[in-house]
C-alpha positions as a printed Julia matrix, in Angstrom:
419×3 Matrix{Float64}:
   0.0     0.0     0.0
   1.16    3.54   -0.7
   2.24    5.95    2.0
   1.19    9.56    1.66
   4.13   11.95    2.06
   4.14   14.14    5.15
   3.15   17.75    4.58
   2.04   17.07    1.01
  -1.61   17.24    0.1
  -2.68   14.19   -1.87
  -4.9    15.13   -4.79
  -7.71   12.85   -5.94
  -7.89   12.21   -9.69
  -9.46    9.73  -12.09
  -6.47    8.93  -14.32
  -2.75    9.7   -14.23
  -0.86    9.17  -17.51
   2.88    8.75  -17.03
   4.59    9.91  -20.23
   3.58   12.54  -22.78
   4.79   10.82  -25.94
   2.59    9.42  -28.73
   1.01    6.73  -26.52
   0.24    9.03  -23.6
  -1.18   11.77  -25.8
  -3.4     9.39  -27.76
  -4.66    7.75  -24.56
  -5.45   11.13  -22.96
  -7.43   12.38  -25.97
  -9.43    9.16  -26.22
 -10.16    9.14  -22.46
 -11.5    12.67  -22.74
 -13.73   11.63  -25.65
 -15.05    8.81  -23.44
 -16.02   11.29  -20.74
 -13.04   10.93  -18.41
 -11.97   14.55  -17.98
 -10.38   14.48  -14.51
  -7.0    13.31  -15.77
  -3.4    14.48  -15.92
  -0.4    13.79  -18.19
   3.02   13.9   -16.5
   6.0    14.32  -18.86
   9.65   14.44  -17.75
  10.88   16.47  -20.75
  10.26   20.18  -21.15
   7.81   19.6   -24.01
   5.18   17.04  -24.93
   5.82   14.73  -27.89
   8.38   12.26  -26.6
  11.02   10.9   -28.97
   9.09   12.12  -32.01
  10.43   15.64  -31.51
  13.83   14.55  -32.81
  12.56   12.27  -35.6
  12.5    14.83  -38.41
  12.3    12.27  -41.24
   8.9    11.48  -42.76
   6.98    8.23  -42.99
   4.91    8.66  -39.83
   1.11    8.67  -39.95
   0.52    6.58  -43.06
  -1.73    4.17  -41.14
  -3.24    6.54  -38.55
  -3.73    9.69  -40.68
  -3.4     8.28  -44.22
  -0.6    10.73  -45.05
   3.15   10.93  -44.59
   4.23   13.19  -41.72
   7.49   13.92  -39.96
   7.81   12.91  -36.31
   7.23   16.47  -34.98
   4.22   16.88  -37.29
   2.73   13.6   -36.1
   3.21   14.55  -32.44
   1.79   18.02  -33.03
  -1.5    16.53  -34.28
  -2.01   15.05  -30.82
  -0.54   18.0   -28.89
  -3.0    20.31  -30.65
  -5.84   17.99  -29.67
  -4.68   17.91  -26.03
  -4.67   21.71  -25.94
  -8.0    22.0   -27.76
  -9.61   19.64  -25.26
  -7.9    21.53  -22.4
  -6.46   18.31  -20.97
  -4.11   19.19  -18.07
  -0.45   18.25  -18.33
   2.77   18.89  -16.43
   6.14   18.95  -18.19
   9.65   18.94  -16.73
   8.32   16.6   -14.03
   9.72   13.26  -12.93
   7.49   10.55  -11.49
   9.38    9.18   -8.5
   7.1     6.38   -7.4
   3.92    4.52   -8.28
   2.4     2.17   -5.72
   0.12   -0.8    -6.31
  -2.79    1.17   -4.85
  -2.19    3.89   -7.47
  -0.54    6.56   -5.35
   1.68    8.58   -7.72
   4.49   10.84   -6.46
   6.31   13.26   -8.78
   9.0    15.93   -8.53
   7.72   19.0   -10.36
   8.87   22.59  -10.77
   6.51   23.47   -7.89
   8.0    20.77   -5.66
   6.89   17.27   -4.69
   3.28   16.52   -5.64
   1.18   13.46   -5.0
  -2.01   12.05   -6.5
  -4.25    9.11   -5.73
  -5.74    7.88   -8.99
  -8.51    5.5    -9.88
  -6.36    4.3   -12.8
  -2.75    4.76  -13.88
  -1.64    4.51  -17.51
   2.02    3.7   -18.15
   3.34    5.19  -21.4
   7.02    5.82  -20.57
   8.37    4.52  -23.87
  11.71    2.76  -24.21
  15.45    3.39  -24.08
  18.37    2.24  -26.19
  20.75   -0.54  -25.34
  24.21    0.88  -24.76
  27.76   -0.32  -25.31
  27.8    -1.61  -21.73
  24.78   -3.82  -22.44
  26.52   -5.61  -25.31
  29.98   -5.78  -23.73
  32.32   -4.44  -26.44
  35.85   -4.56  -24.96
  38.32   -1.67  -25.08
  38.87    1.78  -23.6
  36.08    4.33  -23.2
  36.93    7.03  -25.73
  34.61    9.8   -26.87
  32.83    9.09  -30.14
  30.71    6.07  -29.19
  27.03    7.05  -29.33
  23.68    5.32  -29.43
  21.76    6.19  -32.57
  19.16    8.15  -30.62
  21.77   10.29  -28.88
  23.45   11.08  -32.22
  20.01   11.91  -33.64
  19.31   14.29  -30.76
  22.67   16.05  -31.22
  21.91   16.69  -34.88
  18.17   17.3   -34.96
  17.58   19.04  -31.63
  20.9    20.78  -30.9
  22.35   21.31  -34.4
  25.62   19.61  -33.42
  27.47   17.42  -35.94
  28.93   14.54  -33.91
  30.9    12.64  -36.56
  33.02   12.63  -39.73
  34.13    9.03  -40.3
  31.41    6.68  -39.08
  30.78    2.98  -38.55
  27.33    1.79  -37.42
  26.75   -1.37  -35.4
  23.24   -2.75  -35.71
  20.74   -2.44  -38.54
  17.88   -1.24  -36.37
  15.6     1.38  -37.89
  17.12    4.33  -36.02
  20.62    3.2   -37.0
  19.75    3.0   -40.7
  17.92    6.32  -40.59
  21.0     7.88  -38.95
  23.23    6.4   -41.66
  21.25    8.44  -44.18
  21.07   11.53  -41.96
  24.84   11.57  -41.33
  25.53   11.09  -45.04
  23.27   13.98  -45.97
  25.13   16.2   -43.5
  28.51   15.35  -45.02
  29.81   12.52  -42.86
  31.23    9.37  -44.43
  29.39    6.25  -43.26
  31.73    3.39  -44.1
  29.41    0.49  -43.33
  26.65   -0.93  -41.17
  27.4    -4.2   -39.36
  24.68   -6.54  -38.09
  25.31   -9.52  -35.79
  22.2   -11.35  -36.99
  22.14  -13.14  -40.37
  19.3   -10.82  -41.45
  18.6    -7.06  -41.13
  16.86   -6.05  -37.9
  15.08   -2.98  -39.31
  12.24   -2.45  -41.76
  12.83   -3.26  -45.46
  11.85    0.27  -46.5
  14.65    1.71  -44.34
  17.13   -0.76  -45.8
  16.24    0.51  -49.27
  15.84    4.21  -48.59
  18.63    4.7   -46.05
  21.37    2.24  -47.06
  20.9     1.0   -50.62
  19.92    4.41  -52.02
  23.12    5.88  -50.57
  25.38    2.94  -51.43
  26.14    2.23  -47.75
  27.13   -1.45  -47.4
  25.44   -3.72  -44.85
  27.45   -6.7   -43.56
  25.37   -9.41  -41.92
  26.75  -11.84  -39.31
  29.4    -9.29  -38.28
  30.0    -7.5   -34.99
  32.38   -4.98  -33.45
  34.81   -6.87  -31.22
  37.07   -4.02  -30.07
  37.25   -0.23  -29.98
  40.52    1.71  -30.21
  41.55    5.12  -28.91
  41.85    6.82  -25.54
  40.62   10.41  -25.71
  38.66    9.98  -28.97
  37.79    6.87  -30.94
  40.41    6.16  -33.59
  39.09    2.89  -34.98
  37.32   -0.42  -34.39
  37.86   -4.1   -35.03
  35.07   -6.05  -36.74
  34.77   -9.84  -36.86
  32.48  -12.27  -38.58
  30.34  -14.36  -36.21
  29.13  -17.95  -36.47
  25.54  -19.2   -36.12
  25.87  -18.85  -32.34
  26.99  -15.21  -32.75
  30.49  -16.07  -31.52
  33.33  -14.19  -33.3
  35.27  -16.37  -35.75
  39.06  -16.19  -35.17
  41.01  -14.94  -38.17
  38.15  -12.84  -39.6
  39.12   -9.61  -37.81
  39.28   -6.42  -39.87
  40.13   -2.93  -38.64
  38.37    0.27  -39.66
  39.68    3.77  -38.95
  36.87    6.02  -37.73
  36.12    8.76  -35.23
  32.58    7.65  -34.43
  30.77    4.39  -33.67
  26.97    4.53  -33.71
  25.11    1.77  -31.86
  21.66    0.65  -32.99
  21.46   -2.59  -31.06
  17.95   -2.72  -29.67
  15.46   -0.96  -27.44
  14.36   -1.78  -23.9
  10.99   -0.71  -22.42
  11.35    1.76  -19.51
   9.74   -0.28  -16.73
  11.46    0.72  -13.47
   8.3     2.51  -12.3
   6.19   -0.49  -13.37
   8.27   -2.76  -11.14
   7.88   -0.31   -8.23
   4.12   -0.68   -8.61
   4.38   -4.48   -8.46
   3.65   -5.04  -12.15
   4.89   -8.37  -13.55
   7.0    -8.2   -16.71
   7.22  -10.57  -19.68
  10.79  -11.85  -20.02
  10.52  -11.7   -23.81
   9.06   -8.22  -24.38
  10.61   -6.69  -21.22
   7.21   -4.99  -20.89
   4.21   -5.7   -18.67
   2.08   -8.83  -18.89
  -1.33   -7.51  -19.95
  -4.8    -8.7   -20.81
  -6.95   -7.64  -23.77
  -7.76   -4.39  -21.94
  -4.02   -3.59  -21.68
  -4.44   -3.93  -17.92
  -1.42   -5.29  -16.08
  -1.68   -7.83  -13.29
  -2.06   -4.9   -10.87
  -5.71   -3.91  -11.11
  -6.23   -0.4   -12.44
  -2.71   -0.03  -13.87
  -2.55   -0.14  -17.67
   0.32   -0.02  -20.2
   0.62    0.73  -23.93
   3.15    1.77  -26.53
   6.87    1.09  -26.38
   6.82    0.63  -22.6
   4.72   -2.47  -23.28
   6.55   -3.83  -26.33
   8.74   -2.15  -28.93
   6.75   -1.1   -32.01
   8.07   -0.54  -35.52
   5.37    2.03  -36.41
   4.23    4.91  -34.2
   0.78    4.62  -35.78
   0.32    1.3   -33.96
   1.49    2.94  -30.72
  -1.3     5.51  -30.96
  -3.95    2.98  -31.95
  -2.94    0.66  -29.11
  -3.17    3.54  -26.61
  -6.62    4.49  -27.89
  -7.8     0.9   -27.38
  -6.35    1.0   -23.87
  -8.16    4.27  -23.14
 -11.51    2.74  -24.03
 -10.92    0.01  -21.44
  -9.48    2.4   -18.84
 -12.55    4.63  -19.18
 -14.78    1.6   -18.56
 -12.66    0.69  -15.53
 -12.96    4.18  -14.03
 -16.74    4.2   -14.52
 -17.42    0.63  -13.33
 -14.51    0.01  -10.92
 -13.56   -3.29  -12.55
 -13.13   -5.1   -15.87
 -13.94   -8.61  -17.03
 -11.36  -11.18  -15.98
  -9.03  -12.73  -18.54
  -8.29  -16.38  -17.79
  -7.31  -17.71  -21.25
  -3.5   -17.76  -21.43
  -1.64  -17.31  -24.72
   1.61  -19.2   -25.36
   3.79  -19.45  -28.47
   5.91  -21.99  -30.25
   9.66  -21.42  -30.61
   9.19  -19.51  -33.9
   7.15  -16.7   -32.33
   9.0   -14.21  -30.13
   5.98  -12.99  -28.18
   2.35  -11.96  -28.28
   0.56   -9.0   -26.73
  -1.79   -9.43  -24.93
  -0.66  -12.51  -23.02
  -4.12  -13.41  -21.71
  -7.71  -12.76  -22.82
 -11.28  -13.23  -21.59
 -12.61  -14.91  -24.72
 -15.75  -12.75  -24.49
 -14.86  -10.35  -27.31
 -12.82  -10.18  -30.5
  -9.17   -9.41  -29.83
  -6.25   -8.38  -32.03
  -2.92   -9.97  -31.15
   0.35   -8.16  -31.81
   3.28  -10.52  -32.35
   6.7   -10.97  -33.93
   8.36  -13.98  -35.49
  11.74  -15.04  -34.17
  13.41  -15.31  -37.6
  12.49  -14.64  -41.25
   9.95  -16.94  -42.91
   8.64  -17.16  -46.49
   5.22  -18.42  -47.6
   4.12  -19.18  -44.06
   0.94  -19.21  -42.02
   0.63  -17.65  -38.57
  -1.94  -19.79  -36.77
  -3.77  -19.46  -33.46
  -4.54  -22.89  -32.04
  -7.06  -23.85  -29.36
  -7.83  -27.41  -28.3
  -6.03  -28.72  -31.39
  -8.0   -26.58  -33.85
  -7.01  -23.53  -35.87
  -9.27  -20.67  -34.84
  -7.43  -17.87  -36.67
  -4.82  -17.83  -39.4
  -2.88  -15.27  -41.4
  -1.13  -16.27  -44.61
   2.05  -14.35  -45.32
   4.41  -14.24  -48.3
   7.1   -13.0   -45.94
   7.32  -12.65  -42.15
  10.33  -10.93  -40.58
  11.2   -10.04  -36.98
  11.4    -6.32  -37.83
   7.71   -6.11  -38.72
   5.05   -6.51  -36.06
   2.2    -8.77  -37.18
  -1.4    -8.1   -36.13
  -3.88  -10.97  -36.15
  -7.53  -10.77  -35.05
  -9.16  -13.65  -33.18
 -12.96  -13.81  -33.27
 -14.7   -14.47  -29.96
 -17.22  -16.67  -31.82
 -14.51  -19.27  -32.4
 -13.13  -19.25  -28.85
 -13.91  -22.03  -26.4
 -14.09  -21.14  -22.7
 -11.46  -22.75  -20.49
  -8.92  -23.64  -23.22
  -5.64  -21.77  -23.6
  -4.26  -20.59  -26.95
  -0.99  -21.21  -28.75
   0.35  -19.06  -31.59
   2.64  -20.82  -34.05
   4.22  -20.63  -37.49
   3.23  -23.27  -40.05
């Protein structure tokens, strides 16, 4: 149970939204449309919009708005709606603690504030994996950046961080930064990927690497960095099927900058404080079809739940969450979800991980490796109850598959598999 801080007045509120990025903004607007107006967005940055503020390339909004927008333009659509609806928000504020009885404490410009909410929505987004997370040996010279940090330097602060560049990881941000750095006059020598296939979207492979003649080397990884004050070069090695460097394949590259695009991790420290259970595969919360965690009244959506490839799906997921959260606030409870969803070894994960079986539900999932001419099947009691035929399925692209409640049997769990 939460403890109210001494000398601080605890404010009563219907919904607290932690994070003012695309998920939080979409959830807030939809909640307001559903009649939940006593709500508050808390954002740690000085402005709303989240990571989209630094994503100045286009390609956002094709699904949600049916037109291509830049990241700031996409975010502004929702920011304008938040202001038009007069939804309260606090920026430059850090949530310090969330308890399992929905007591939220934050450090704001006015000091420590505390709220007791009927529902809490977690939309904190994700962070990048760093050099420390992947254990590249060597000194710690300047010039080693995550792709997002390099993007912020260039797009938010007008600082050029590199001249001779090597990129490790073919994630979407890494490939987009390969193009961005090239356009600004840097020389991107190559992109190296430890997997035997690209980890980003095919469109980024074409538009960011192939169009600019930047080579991509699969089954390669950086095995050493060189330099003391500033990076002077790196060593790259081929890796085997177990991703172990192959002796004798080492090659050195002279460069002043190494950009890392080696994966994203949902920001779930506050979720853990609240007692929320996490999925070991997504690193996000275990949720039901309402996007409710296993702590009643605490919901999660967007990249804090699982890493998305398209921001459009982040917004749509948050809007679905808001519909359920509004029902929870009005009724005080939601229908239980007892049907568990498991996967075979070819599926990385599904969201949600459990459902009620009382209504149609759309599963979000990713395959564990590339497949051609395959079928993604949902099995229950030995029968296929939903199937999606695909010419190509790759880990970089999230797959959405709808299961009809009419085909669901009560009391039987589901398994999602590749056939």
